[in-house]
mmCIF file of C-alpha atoms and ligand atoms in Angstrom:
data_model
loop_
_atom_site.group_PDB
_atom_site.id
_atom_site.type_symbol
_atom_site.label_atom_id
_atom_site.label_comp_id
_atom_site.label_asym_id
_atom_site.label_seq_id
_atom_site.Cartn_x
_atom_site.Cartn_y
_atom_site.Cartn_z
ATOM 1 C CA UNK A 1073 85.451 99.703 83.237
ATOM 2 C CA UNK A 1074 84.546 97.808 79.754
ATOM 3 C CA UNK A 1075 84.998 94.223 79.437
ATOM 4 C CA UNK A 1076 87.917 94.851 76.847
ATOM 5 C CA UNK A 1077 89.836 96.783 79.628
ATOM 6 C CA UNK A 1078 88.768 94.606 82.473
ATOM 7 C CA UNK A 1079 90.383 91.487 80.176
ATOM 8 C CA UNK A 1080 93.220 93.476 79.161
ATOM 9 C CA UNK A 1081 94.286 94.079 83.300
ATOM 10 C CA UNK A 1082 93.648 90.355 83.927
ATOM 11 C CA UNK A 1083 95.923 89.189 81.044
ATOM 12 C CA UNK A 1084 98.510 91.623 82.330
ATOM 13 C CA UNK A 1085 98.288 90.495 86.075
ATOM 14 C CA UNK A 1086 98.608 86.646 84.761
ATOM 15 C CA UNK A 1087 101.346 87.438 82.386
ATOM 16 C CA UNK A 1088 103.355 89.194 85.288
ATOM 17 C CA UNK A 1089 102.764 86.321 87.805
ATOM 18 C CA UNK A 1090 103.512 83.763 85.468
ATOM 19 C CA UNK A 1091 106.547 85.436 84.599
ATOM 20 C CA UNK A 1092 107.703 85.703 87.843
ATOM 21 C CA UNK A 1093 107.223 82.127 88.467
ATOM 22 C CA UNK A 1094 109.076 81.472 85.207
ATOM 23 C CA UNK A 1095 111.887 83.876 86.384
ATOM 24 C CA UNK A 1096 112.304 81.745 89.721
ATOM 25 C CA UNK A 1097 112.211 78.646 87.998
ATOM 26 C CA UNK A 1098 114.808 79.397 85.267
ATOM 27 C CA UNK A 1099 117.241 80.905 88.074
ATOM 28 C CA UNK A 1100 117.043 77.400 90.027
ATOM 29 C CA UNK A 1101 119.145 75.716 87.380
ATOM 30 C CA UNK A 1102 122.869 76.184 87.725
ATOM 31 C CA UNK A 1103 124.842 75.704 84.340
ATOM 32 C CA UNK A 1104 128.322 74.267 85.996
ATOM 33 C CA UNK A 1105 127.504 72.489 89.242
ATOM 34 C CA UNK A 1106 127.619 73.847 92.760
ATOM 35 C CA UNK A 1107 130.842 75.710 93.758
ATOM 36 C CA UNK A 1108 131.648 76.652 90.090
ATOM 37 C CA UNK A 1109 132.083 80.265 89.404
ATOM 38 C CA UNK A 1110 130.321 82.342 87.045
ATOM 39 C CA UNK A 1111 133.519 83.928 85.809
ATOM 40 C CA UNK A 1112 132.740 87.448 87.651
ATOM 41 C CA UNK A 1113 135.349 88.494 89.532
ATOM 42 C CA UNK A 1114 136.143 91.826 91.143
ATOM 43 C CA UNK A 1115 138.493 93.280 93.577
ATOM 44 C CA UNK A 1116 139.245 89.356 94.586
ATOM 45 C CA UNK A 1117 135.683 88.500 95.074
ATOM 46 C CA UNK A 1118 134.560 85.692 93.072
ATOM 47 C CA UNK A 1119 130.611 85.205 92.090
ATOM 48 C CA UNK A 1120 129.817 81.477 92.433
ATOM 49 C CA UNK A 1121 127.130 79.807 90.410
ATOM 50 C CA UNK A 1122 125.172 78.590 93.288
ATOM 51 C CA UNK A 1123 121.482 78.096 93.667
ATOM 52 C CA UNK A 1124 118.929 80.256 95.414
ATOM 53 C CA UNK A 1125 118.955 79.466 99.143
ATOM 54 C CA UNK A 1126 115.642 76.974 99.643
ATOM 55 C CA UNK A 1127 114.345 79.144 102.173
ATOM 56 C CA UNK A 1128 114.604 82.027 99.751
ATOM 57 C CA UNK A 1129 112.999 80.222 97.140
ATOM 58 C CA UNK A 1130 110.080 79.080 99.359
ATOM 59 C CA UNK A 1131 109.546 82.601 100.389
ATOM 60 C CA UNK A 1132 109.242 83.665 96.633
ATOM 61 C CA UNK A 1133 107.121 81.102 95.891
ATOM 62 C CA UNK A 1134 104.833 82.219 98.966
ATOM 63 C CA UNK A 1135 104.523 85.813 97.720
ATOM 64 C CA UNK A 1136 103.205 84.432 94.521
ATOM 65 C CA UNK A 1137 100.669 82.318 96.224
ATOM 66 C CA UNK A 1138 99.765 85.278 98.294
ATOM 67 C CA UNK A 1139 99.136 87.219 95.216
ATOM 68 C CA UNK A 1140 97.122 84.607 93.643
ATOM 69 C CA UNK A 1141 94.964 84.121 97.176
ATOM 70 C CA UNK A 1142 94.737 88.100 97.147
ATOM 71 C CA UNK A 1143 93.410 88.261 93.721
ATOM 72 C CA UNK A 1144 90.779 85.305 94.215
ATOM 73 C CA UNK A 1145 89.259 86.816 97.539
ATOM 74 C CA UNK A 1146 89.736 90.790 96.826
ATOM 75 C CA UNK A 1147 89.196 92.926 93.919
ATOM 76 C CA UNK A 1148 92.095 93.569 91.873
ATOM 77 C CA UNK A 1149 91.559 91.327 88.430
ATOM 78 C CA UNK A 1150 89.825 93.820 86.206
ATOM 79 C CA UNK A 1151 86.086 93.849 87.031
ATOM 80 C CA UNK A 1152 86.227 90.396 89.079
ATOM 81 C CA UNK A 1153 85.026 91.638 92.504
ATOM 82 C CA UNK A 1154 86.674 88.931 94.626
ATOM 83 C CA UNK A 1155 84.987 85.911 96.759
ATOM 84 C CA UNK A 1156 84.720 88.285 100.035
ATOM 85 C CA UNK A 1157 82.827 90.798 98.190
ATOM 86 C CA UNK A 1158 85.111 93.675 99.984
ATOM 87 C CA UNK A 1159 85.156 97.160 98.618
ATOM 88 C CA UNK A 1160 86.576 100.292 100.118
ATOM 89 C CA UNK A 1161 82.973 101.861 100.019
ATOM 90 C CA UNK A 1162 81.686 98.853 101.812
ATOM 91 C CA UNK A 1163 84.188 99.082 104.544
ATOM 92 C CA UNK A 1164 83.621 102.987 105.027
ATOM 93 C CA UNK A 1165 79.843 102.383 105.157
ATOM 94 C CA UNK A 1166 80.500 99.581 108.043
ATOM 95 C CA UNK A 1167 82.837 101.933 109.928
ATOM 96 C CA UNK A 1168 80.124 104.909 109.512
ATOM 97 C CA UNK A 1169 77.304 102.366 110.655
ATOM 98 C CA UNK A 1170 79.258 101.328 113.839
ATOM 99 C CA UNK A 1171 79.937 104.987 114.664
ATOM 100 C CA UNK A 1172 76.164 105.534 114.243
ATOM 101 C CA UNK A 1173 75.418 102.792 116.344
ATOM 102 C CA UNK A 1174 77.686 104.038 119.085
ATOM 103 C CA UNK A 1175 76.571 107.687 118.917
ATOM 104 C CA UNK A 1176 73.074 107.564 117.855
ATOM 105 C CA UNK A 1177 71.482 106.981 121.436
ATOM 106 C CA UNK A 1178 73.512 109.928 122.492
ATOM 107 C CA UNK A 1179 71.986 112.037 120.060
ATOM 108 C CA UNK A 1180 68.604 110.445 120.355
ATOM 109 C CA UNK A 1181 68.896 111.354 124.173
ATOM 110 C CA UNK A 1182 69.943 115.016 123.462
ATOM 111 C CA UNK A 1183 67.554 115.086 120.750
ATOM 112 C CA UNK A 1184 64.810 114.812 123.256
ATOM 113 C CA UNK A 1185 65.915 117.681 125.180
ATOM 114 C CA UNK A 1186 65.059 121.462 124.618
ATOM 115 C CA UNK A 1187 67.849 123.553 123.728
ATOM 116 C CA UNK A 1188 67.342 125.213 127.247
ATOM 117 C CA UNK A 1189 67.806 122.081 128.892
ATOM 118 C CA UNK A 1190 70.938 121.083 126.940
ATOM 119 C CA UNK A 1191 72.780 124.330 128.217
ATOM 120 C CA UNK A 1192 73.503 122.356 131.416
ATOM 121 C CA UNK A 1193 74.895 119.636 129.580
ATOM 122 C CA UNK A 1194 78.374 120.382 129.062
ATOM 123 C CA UNK A 1195 78.956 117.347 126.902
ATOM 124 C CA UNK A 1196 76.326 118.242 124.321
ATOM 125 C CA UNK A 1197 77.746 121.664 124.233
ATOM 126 C CA UNK A 1198 81.125 120.383 123.310
ATOM 127 C CA UNK A 1199 79.598 118.386 120.520
ATOM 128 C CA UNK A 1200 77.636 121.182 119.526
ATOM 129 C CA UNK A 1201 81.067 123.234 119.337
ATOM 130 C CA UNK A 1202 82.481 120.432 117.303
ATOM 131 C CA UNK A 1203 79.504 120.156 114.985
ATOM 132 C CA UNK A 1204 79.730 124.073 114.504
ATOM 133 C CA UNK A 1205 83.563 123.858 113.597
ATOM 134 C CA UNK A 1206 82.789 121.285 110.826
ATOM 135 C CA UNK A 1207 79.526 122.659 109.371
ATOM 136 C CA UNK A 1208 79.283 126.440 110.115
ATOM 137 C CA UNK A 1209 82.407 128.114 110.643
ATOM 138 C CA UNK A 1210 83.367 128.595 106.836
ATOM 139 C CA UNK A 1211 80.655 131.212 106.862
ATOM 140 C CA UNK A 1212 80.205 132.396 110.487
ATOM 141 C CA UNK A 1213 83.766 132.083 111.769
ATOM 142 C CA UNK A 1214 85.377 129.684 113.954
ATOM 143 C CA UNK A 1215 84.345 132.171 116.958
ATOM 144 C CA UNK A 1216 80.736 132.376 115.324
ATOM 145 C CA UNK A 1217 81.341 136.537 115.051
ATOM 146 C CA UNK A 1218 80.386 136.380 111.544
ATOM 147 C CA UNK A 1219 81.868 138.718 108.626
ATOM 148 C CA UNK A 1220 80.715 140.838 105.896
ATOM 149 C CA UNK A 1221 77.372 139.102 104.691
ATOM 150 C CA UNK A 1222 77.510 136.481 107.405
ATOM 151 C CA UNK A 1223 75.685 137.444 110.680
ATOM 152 C CA UNK A 1224 77.526 137.476 114.015
ATOM 153 C CA UNK A 1225 75.899 134.598 116.233
ATOM 154 C CA UNK A 1226 77.386 135.934 119.689
ATOM 155 C CA UNK A 1227 75.791 138.975 119.813
ATOM 156 C CA UNK A 1228 71.977 140.263 120.910
ATOM 157 C CA UNK A 1229 71.008 141.151 117.659
ATOM 158 C CA UNK A 1230 69.152 138.451 115.555
ATOM 159 C CA UNK A 1231 67.846 138.779 112.246
ATOM 160 C CA UNK A 1232 65.306 136.095 112.133
ATOM 161 C CA UNK A 1233 64.898 135.754 115.945
ATOM 162 C CA UNK A 1234 67.147 134.785 118.883
ATOM 163 C CA UNK A 1235 64.655 132.452 120.791
ATOM 164 C CA UNK A 1236 65.780 128.751 120.867
ATOM 165 C CA UNK A 1237 62.706 127.942 118.405
ATOM 166 C CA UNK A 1238 63.941 130.619 115.935
ATOM 167 C CA UNK A 1239 67.730 129.851 115.899
ATOM 168 C CA UNK A 1240 66.696 126.198 115.574
ATOM 169 C CA UNK A 1241 64.557 127.018 112.536
ATOM 170 C CA UNK A 1242 67.149 129.066 110.777
ATOM 171 C CA UNK A 1243 69.419 126.038 110.972
ATOM 172 C CA UNK A 1244 67.010 123.289 110.241
ATOM 173 C CA UNK A 1245 65.262 125.139 107.173
ATOM 174 C CA UNK A 1246 67.861 127.815 106.042
ATOM 175 C CA UNK A 1247 66.902 131.185 105.681
ATOM 176 C CA UNK A 1248 66.566 133.416 102.161
ATOM 177 C CA UNK A 1249 66.775 136.958 102.525
ATOM 178 C CA UNK A 1250 64.818 139.032 100.097
ATOM 179 C CA UNK A 1251 65.983 142.780 99.958
ATOM 180 C CA UNK A 1252 64.923 144.026 96.801
ATOM 181 C CA UNK A 1253 67.033 146.337 94.623
ATOM 182 C CA UNK A 1254 65.551 150.092 94.669
ATOM 183 C CA UNK A 1255 67.931 151.353 92.250
ATOM 184 C CA UNK A 1256 65.601 151.630 89.556
ATOM 185 C CA UNK A 1257 62.363 152.342 91.289
ATOM 186 C CA UNK A 1258 63.697 155.264 93.545
ATOM 187 C CA UNK A 1259 66.411 156.863 91.393
ATOM 188 C CA UNK A 1260 69.677 158.424 92.934
ATOM 189 C CA UNK A 1261 68.162 161.267 94.928
ATOM 190 C CA UNK A 1262 65.735 159.070 96.964
ATOM 191 C CA UNK A 1263 68.537 156.737 97.700
ATOM 192 C CA UNK A 1264 70.568 159.426 98.986
ATOM 193 C CA UNK A 1265 68.030 160.874 101.194
ATOM 194 C CA UNK A 1266 66.898 157.536 102.668
ATOM 195 C CA UNK A 1267 70.632 156.575 103.123
ATOM 196 C CA UNK A 1268 70.785 159.845 105.219
ATOM 197 C CA UNK A 1269 67.495 158.890 107.098
ATOM 198 C CA UNK A 1270 68.943 155.366 107.884
ATOM 199 C CA UNK A 1271 72.026 156.919 109.081
ATOM 200 C CA UNK A 1272 69.973 159.250 111.205
ATOM 201 C CA UNK A 1273 67.907 156.502 112.940
ATOM 202 C CA UNK A 1274 71.249 154.477 113.819
ATOM 203 C CA UNK A 1275 72.536 157.353 115.754
ATOM 204 C CA UNK A 1276 75.163 158.827 113.332
ATOM 205 C CA UNK A 1277 75.681 162.122 111.567
ATOM 206 C CA UNK A 1278 73.602 162.741 108.751
ATOM 207 C CA UNK A 1279 72.257 165.585 106.536
ATOM 208 C CA UNK A 1280 68.903 166.672 108.571
ATOM 209 C CA UNK A 1281 67.419 167.958 105.451
ATOM 210 C CA UNK A 1282 68.130 164.894 103.083
ATOM 211 C CA UNK A 1283 67.145 162.845 106.103
ATOM 212 C CA UNK A 1284 63.935 164.556 106.596
ATOM 213 C CA UNK A 1285 62.886 163.829 102.711
ATOM 214 C CA UNK A 1286 64.336 160.384 103.351
ATOM 215 C CA UNK A 1287 61.909 159.721 106.166
ATOM 216 C CA UNK A 1288 59.124 159.685 103.461
ATOM 217 C CA UNK A 1289 60.635 157.431 101.356
ATOM 218 C CA UNK A 1290 61.256 155.103 104.239
ATOM 219 C CA UNK A 1291 57.751 155.413 105.124
ATOM 220 C CA UNK A 1292 56.276 154.559 101.699
ATOM 221 C CA UNK A 1293 58.914 152.206 100.746
ATOM 222 C CA UNK A 1294 60.664 150.294 103.360
ATOM 223 C CA UNK A 1295 58.488 150.490 106.500
ATOM 224 C CA UNK A 1296 56.516 147.323 105.107
ATOM 225 C CA UNK A 1297 59.427 145.137 105.774
ATOM 226 C CA UNK A 1298 61.749 147.276 108.122
ATOM 227 C CA UNK A 1299 58.914 148.443 110.329
ATOM 228 C CA UNK A 1300 57.795 152.059 110.783
ATOM 229 C CA UNK A 1301 60.243 152.536 113.432
ATOM 230 C CA UNK A 1302 63.070 150.828 111.395
ATOM 231 C CA UNK A 1303 63.649 147.889 114.213
ATOM 232 C CA UNK A 1304 63.147 145.215 111.484
ATOM 233 C CA UNK A 1305 60.880 142.266 111.486
ATOM 234 C CA UNK A 1306 62.232 138.701 112.343
ATOM 235 C CA UNK A 1307 59.403 136.943 110.257
ATOM 236 C CA UNK A 1308 60.745 138.759 106.972
ATOM 237 C CA UNK A 1309 64.255 138.655 107.884
ATOM 238 C CA UNK A 1310 64.547 142.416 107.539
ATOM 239 C CA UNK A 1311 67.361 143.681 109.980
ATOM 240 C CA UNK A 1312 66.778 146.325 112.765
ATOM 241 C CA UNK A 1313 68.529 149.271 111.020
ATOM 242 C CA UNK A 1314 68.611 151.494 114.210
ATOM 243 C CA UNK A 1315 71.515 149.257 115.963
ATOM 244 C CA UNK A 1316 74.960 149.137 115.486
ATOM 245 C CA UNK A 1317 74.895 145.658 114.077
ATOM 246 C CA UNK A 1318 75.563 145.625 110.020
ATOM 247 C CA UNK A 1319 75.348 142.445 108.062
ATOM 248 C CA UNK A 1320 76.940 144.408 105.028
ATOM 249 C CA UNK A 1321 78.654 147.322 107.106
ATOM 250 C CA UNK A 1322 77.132 150.537 108.029
ATOM 251 C CA UNK A 1323 79.244 153.075 106.038
ATOM 252 C CA UNK A 1324 77.003 155.497 104.007
ATOM 253 C CA UNK A 1325 78.652 153.788 100.971
ATOM 254 C CA UNK A 1326 77.436 150.185 101.787
ATOM 255 C CA UNK A 1327 73.900 151.594 103.166
ATOM 256 C CA UNK A 1328 73.499 153.111 99.732
ATOM 257 C CA UNK A 1329 74.544 149.780 98.260
ATOM 258 C CA UNK A 1330 72.355 147.726 100.218
ATOM 259 C CA UNK A 1331 69.355 149.979 98.980
ATOM 260 C CA UNK A 1332 70.267 150.412 95.398
ATOM 261 C CA UNK A 1333 71.217 146.704 94.501
ATOM 262 C CA UNK A 1334 69.470 144.734 97.252
ATOM 263 C CA UNK A 1335 70.564 142.153 99.497
ATOM 264 C CA UNK A 1336 69.923 138.192 99.105
ATOM 265 C CA UNK A 1337 71.560 136.492 102.047
ATOM 266 C CA UNK A 1338 71.595 132.913 102.190
ATOM 267 C CA UNK A 1339 71.623 130.477 105.162
ATOM 268 C CA UNK A 1340 71.760 126.928 103.734
ATOM 269 C CA UNK A 1341 69.337 124.405 105.559
ATOM 270 C CA UNK A 1342 71.064 121.442 107.505
ATOM 271 C CA UNK A 1343 67.947 119.280 108.227
ATOM 272 C CA UNK A 1344 68.859 116.783 105.603
ATOM 273 C CA UNK A 1345 72.663 117.067 106.374
ATOM 274 C CA UNK A 1346 72.693 116.678 109.972
ATOM 275 C CA UNK A 1347 69.441 115.483 110.892
ATOM 276 C CA UNK A 1348 67.009 117.011 113.524
ATOM 277 C CA UNK A 1349 69.141 115.838 116.757
ATOM 278 C CA UNK A 1350 72.495 117.296 115.574
ATOM 279 C CA UNK A 1351 70.583 120.357 114.588
ATOM 280 C CA UNK A 1352 69.196 120.615 118.199
ATOM 281 C CA UNK A 1353 72.708 120.193 119.809
ATOM 282 C CA UNK A 1354 74.398 123.000 117.493
ATOM 283 C CA UNK A 1355 71.498 125.018 118.171
ATOM 284 C CA UNK A 1356 72.084 124.605 121.686
ATOM 285 C CA UNK A 1357 75.932 125.729 121.299
ATOM 286 C CA UNK A 1358 74.678 128.524 119.360
ATOM 287 C CA UNK A 1359 72.302 129.728 122.120
ATOM 288 C CA UNK A 1360 74.909 128.989 124.617
ATOM 289 C CA UNK A 1361 77.219 131.910 122.969
ATOM 290 C CA UNK A 1362 74.855 134.435 123.932
ATOM 291 C CA UNK A 1363 74.302 132.958 127.353
ATOM 292 C CA UNK A 1364 77.930 132.948 128.087
ATOM 293 C CA UNK A 1365 78.115 136.515 126.851
ATOM 294 C CA UNK A 1366 75.141 137.324 129.072
ATOM 295 C CA UNK A 1367 73.111 138.916 126.049
ATOM 296 C CA UNK A 1368 70.457 136.471 125.779
ATOM 297 C CA UNK A 1369 67.247 137.507 124.043
ATOM 298 C CA UNK A 1370 64.045 136.884 126.129
HETATM 299 C C1 LIG B 925 77.354 129.178 102.995
HETATM 300 C C2 LIG B 925 77.360 129.797 104.099
HETATM 301 C C3 LIG B 925 76.587 129.331 105.833
HETATM 302 C C4 LIG B 925 76.842 128.317 106.494
HETATM 303 C C5 LIG B 925 77.635 127.085 105.943
HETATM 304 C C6 LIG B 925 76.016 128.175 107.410
HETATM 305 N N1 LIG B 925 75.572 129.427 107.543
HETATM 306 FE FE1 LIG B 925 73.841 130.377 109.011
HETATM 307 N N2 LIG B 925 73.756 131.948 107.849
HETATM 308 C C7 LIG B 925 74.204 132.346 106.611
HETATM 309 C C8 LIG B 925 73.992 133.640 106.385
HETATM 310 C C9 LIG B 925 74.347 134.353 104.949
HETATM 311 C C10 LIG B 925 73.073 134.010 107.208
HETATM 312 C C11 LIG B 925 72.168 135.277 107.002
HETATM 313 C C12 LIG B 925 71.032 135.196 106.205
HETATM 314 C C13 LIG B 925 70.396 136.476 105.731
HETATM 315 O O1 LIG B 925 70.933 137.282 105.265
HETATM 316 O O2 LIG B 925 69.595 136.748 106.468
HETATM 317 C C14 LIG B 925 72.838 133.052 108.112
HETATM 318 C C15 LIG B 925 72.019 132.912 109.187
HETATM 319 C C16 LIG B 925 72.125 132.091 110.277
HETATM 320 C C17 LIG B 925 71.406 132.587 111.575
HETATM 321 C C18 LIG B 925 70.408 133.522 111.637
HETATM 322 C C19 LIG B 925 71.058 134.548 112.310
HETATM 323 C C20 LIG B 925 70.130 135.730 112.599
HETATM 324 O O3 LIG B 925 70.704 136.575 113.094
HETATM 325 O O4 LIG B 925 69.129 135.496 112.850
HETATM 326 C C21 LIG B 925 71.649 131.408 112.444
HETATM 327 C C22 LIG B 925 71.052 130.918 113.740
HETATM 328 C C23 LIG B 925 72.703 130.341 111.571
HETATM 329 N N3 LIG B 925 72.924 130.972 110.525
HETATM 330 C C24 LIG B 925 73.305 129.596 112.127
HETATM 331 C C25 LIG B 925 74.223 128.588 111.643
HETATM 332 C C26 LIG B 925 74.700 127.286 111.850
HETATM 333 C C27 LIG B 925 74.527 126.521 113.489
HETATM 334 C C28 LIG B 925 75.334 126.552 111.090
HETATM 335 C C29 LIG B 925 76.114 125.500 110.685
HETATM 336 C C30 LIG B 925 75.018 124.052 111.012
HETATM 337 C C31 LIG B 925 75.344 127.643 109.790
HETATM 338 N N4 LIG B 925 74.772 128.674 110.237
HETATM 339 C C32 LIG B 925 76.128 127.381 108.504
HETATM 340 C C33 LIG B 925 75.460 131.763 106.077
HETATM 341 C C34 LIG B 925 75.810 130.341 106.680
HETATM 342 C C1 LIG B 926 60.533 143.183 100.964
HETATM 343 C C2 LIG B 926 61.183 143.848 102.023
HETATM 344 C C3 LIG B 926 62.221 144.817 102.292
HETATM 345 C C4 LIG B 926 61.940 146.005 101.767
HETATM 346 C C5 LIG B 926 60.527 146.727 101.208
HETATM 347 C C6 LIG B 926 63.059 146.731 101.985
HETATM 348 N N1 LIG B 926 63.847 146.006 102.814
HETATM 349 FE FE1 LIG B 926 65.809 146.415 103.288
HETATM 350 N N2 LIG B 926 66.178 144.570 103.815
HETATM 351 C C7 LIG B 926 65.404 143.480 103.619
HETATM 352 C C8 LIG B 926 65.942 142.116 103.936
HETATM 353 C C9 LIG B 926 65.248 140.889 104.040
HETATM 354 C C10 LIG B 926 67.320 142.484 104.198
HETATM 355 C C11 LIG B 926 68.378 141.642 104.779
HETATM 356 C C12 LIG B 926 69.228 141.218 103.659
HETATM 357 C C13 LIG B 926 70.023 140.041 103.860
HETATM 358 O O1 LIG B 926 70.214 139.621 104.945
HETATM 359 O O2 LIG B 926 70.818 139.639 102.820
HETATM 360 C C14 LIG B 926 67.438 143.979 104.164
HETATM 361 C C15 LIG B 926 68.722 144.634 104.298
HETATM 362 C C16 LIG B 926 68.861 145.845 104.253
HETATM 363 C C17 LIG B 926 69.838 146.757 104.531
HETATM 364 C C18 LIG B 926 71.288 146.035 105.165
HETATM 365 C C19 LIG B 926 71.251 145.895 106.278
HETATM 366 C C20 LIG B 926 72.795 145.533 107.109
HETATM 367 O O3 LIG B 926 72.706 145.265 108.292
HETATM 368 O O4 LIG B 926 73.657 145.384 106.285
HETATM 369 C C21 LIG B 926 69.811 148.071 104.336
HETATM 370 C C22 LIG B 926 70.522 149.247 104.730
HETATM 371 C C23 LIG B 926 68.444 147.954 104.183
HETATM 372 N N3 LIG B 926 67.790 147.005 104.070
HETATM 373 C C24 LIG B 926 67.490 149.504 103.475
HETATM 374 C C25 LIG B 926 66.325 149.357 103.208
HETATM 375 C C26 LIG B 926 65.743 150.618 102.801
HETATM 376 C C27 LIG B 926 66.043 151.882 103.140
HETATM 377 C C28 LIG B 926 64.746 150.170 102.108
HETATM 378 C C29 LIG B 926 63.434 151.223 101.371
HETATM 379 C C30 LIG B 926 64.122 151.843 100.132
HETATM 380 C C31 LIG B 926 64.588 148.807 102.271
HETATM 381 N N4 LIG B 926 65.443 148.174 102.822
HETATM 382 C C32 LIG B 926 63.533 147.935 101.821
HETATM 383 C C33 LIG B 926 63.952 143.646 103.230
HETATM 384 C C34 LIG B 926 63.523 144.690 102.949
#
């Protein structure tokens, strides 16, 4: 706040307090003496010109005193911060620090344990579930089953690997998938062929002739990332194309679109935001979802 507006607010507050005090004093005086009427009468009720009751007067003075003391100790007078130095940010920081002091030892203890060890700590998994609800469910869904473009974390199909270390690394450092757009390089015909090939290797109806031509395209263009058997490569985040799990939908049109336009799925990094201990805890929760469904990867 500029010093002009600060002074302006100080002046307004001072005028208000002085004005209230003047109003109070002005109304203590009575013109005609106790018991006289003001001349106002309505329905047989007369208004007497009596002074304010003394207790009421003192209460009013008390509120003025309170306002003045408040403005001395707490912020309120323009840029003046108050003698106590209180601020809402400061209070919030204190509360955060108190919560940290309370929970940090718990986080530290869990942070020392491995994801596998945490599987037998129900409290840690519960914490992980809460961390997941706050930080992850916007993208992966509250049940972690994912949606278009966001992988299902409860099944046995992993893009970047389902071992505890791989899951933890996905969360800590994030993941950036790079599937190039093949439209310009391949052209429509080759895209059609390789799409049929992908449909074929994933066990669906495909045009055999186009698929045969597509196999060649795949071997020369796609196998480097997706592997010669199209089973994917967790190191590159290139998914297995032979299973039923599709990040972007497995229809003919979606597959062709993935190939033509490319895909760049991004998983944000959480190391800074959550810290290593909380990441370990939420990784343990994600891992437990697979344990629970009995599909854990080796
Ligand atoms: C902004 C959206 C977003 C948020 C928030 C998010 N994720 Fe992700 N996550 C993604 C996307 C997109 C991918 C897939 C990246 C790709 O295309 O390979 C992914 C991938 C993953 C993977 C790897 C999956 C695999 O199959 O290998 C894990 C594990 C994961 N996320 C866990 C989490 C956890 C735990 C959180 C919360 C701490 C979280 N994610 C928050 C978008 C998000
Ligand atoms: C440079 C490595 C690379 C090459 C080469 C590559 N891909 Fe990909 N592909 C990826 C990655 C990484 C993803 C995951 C994208 C994401 O998660 O956003 C992917 C995703 C896909 C998907 C979507 C899978 C799903 O689950 O929805 C299809 C389909 C696909 N690729 C087919 C192909 C075909 C066909 C070719 C050859 C024409 C090819 N890719 C070449 C890296 C590659």
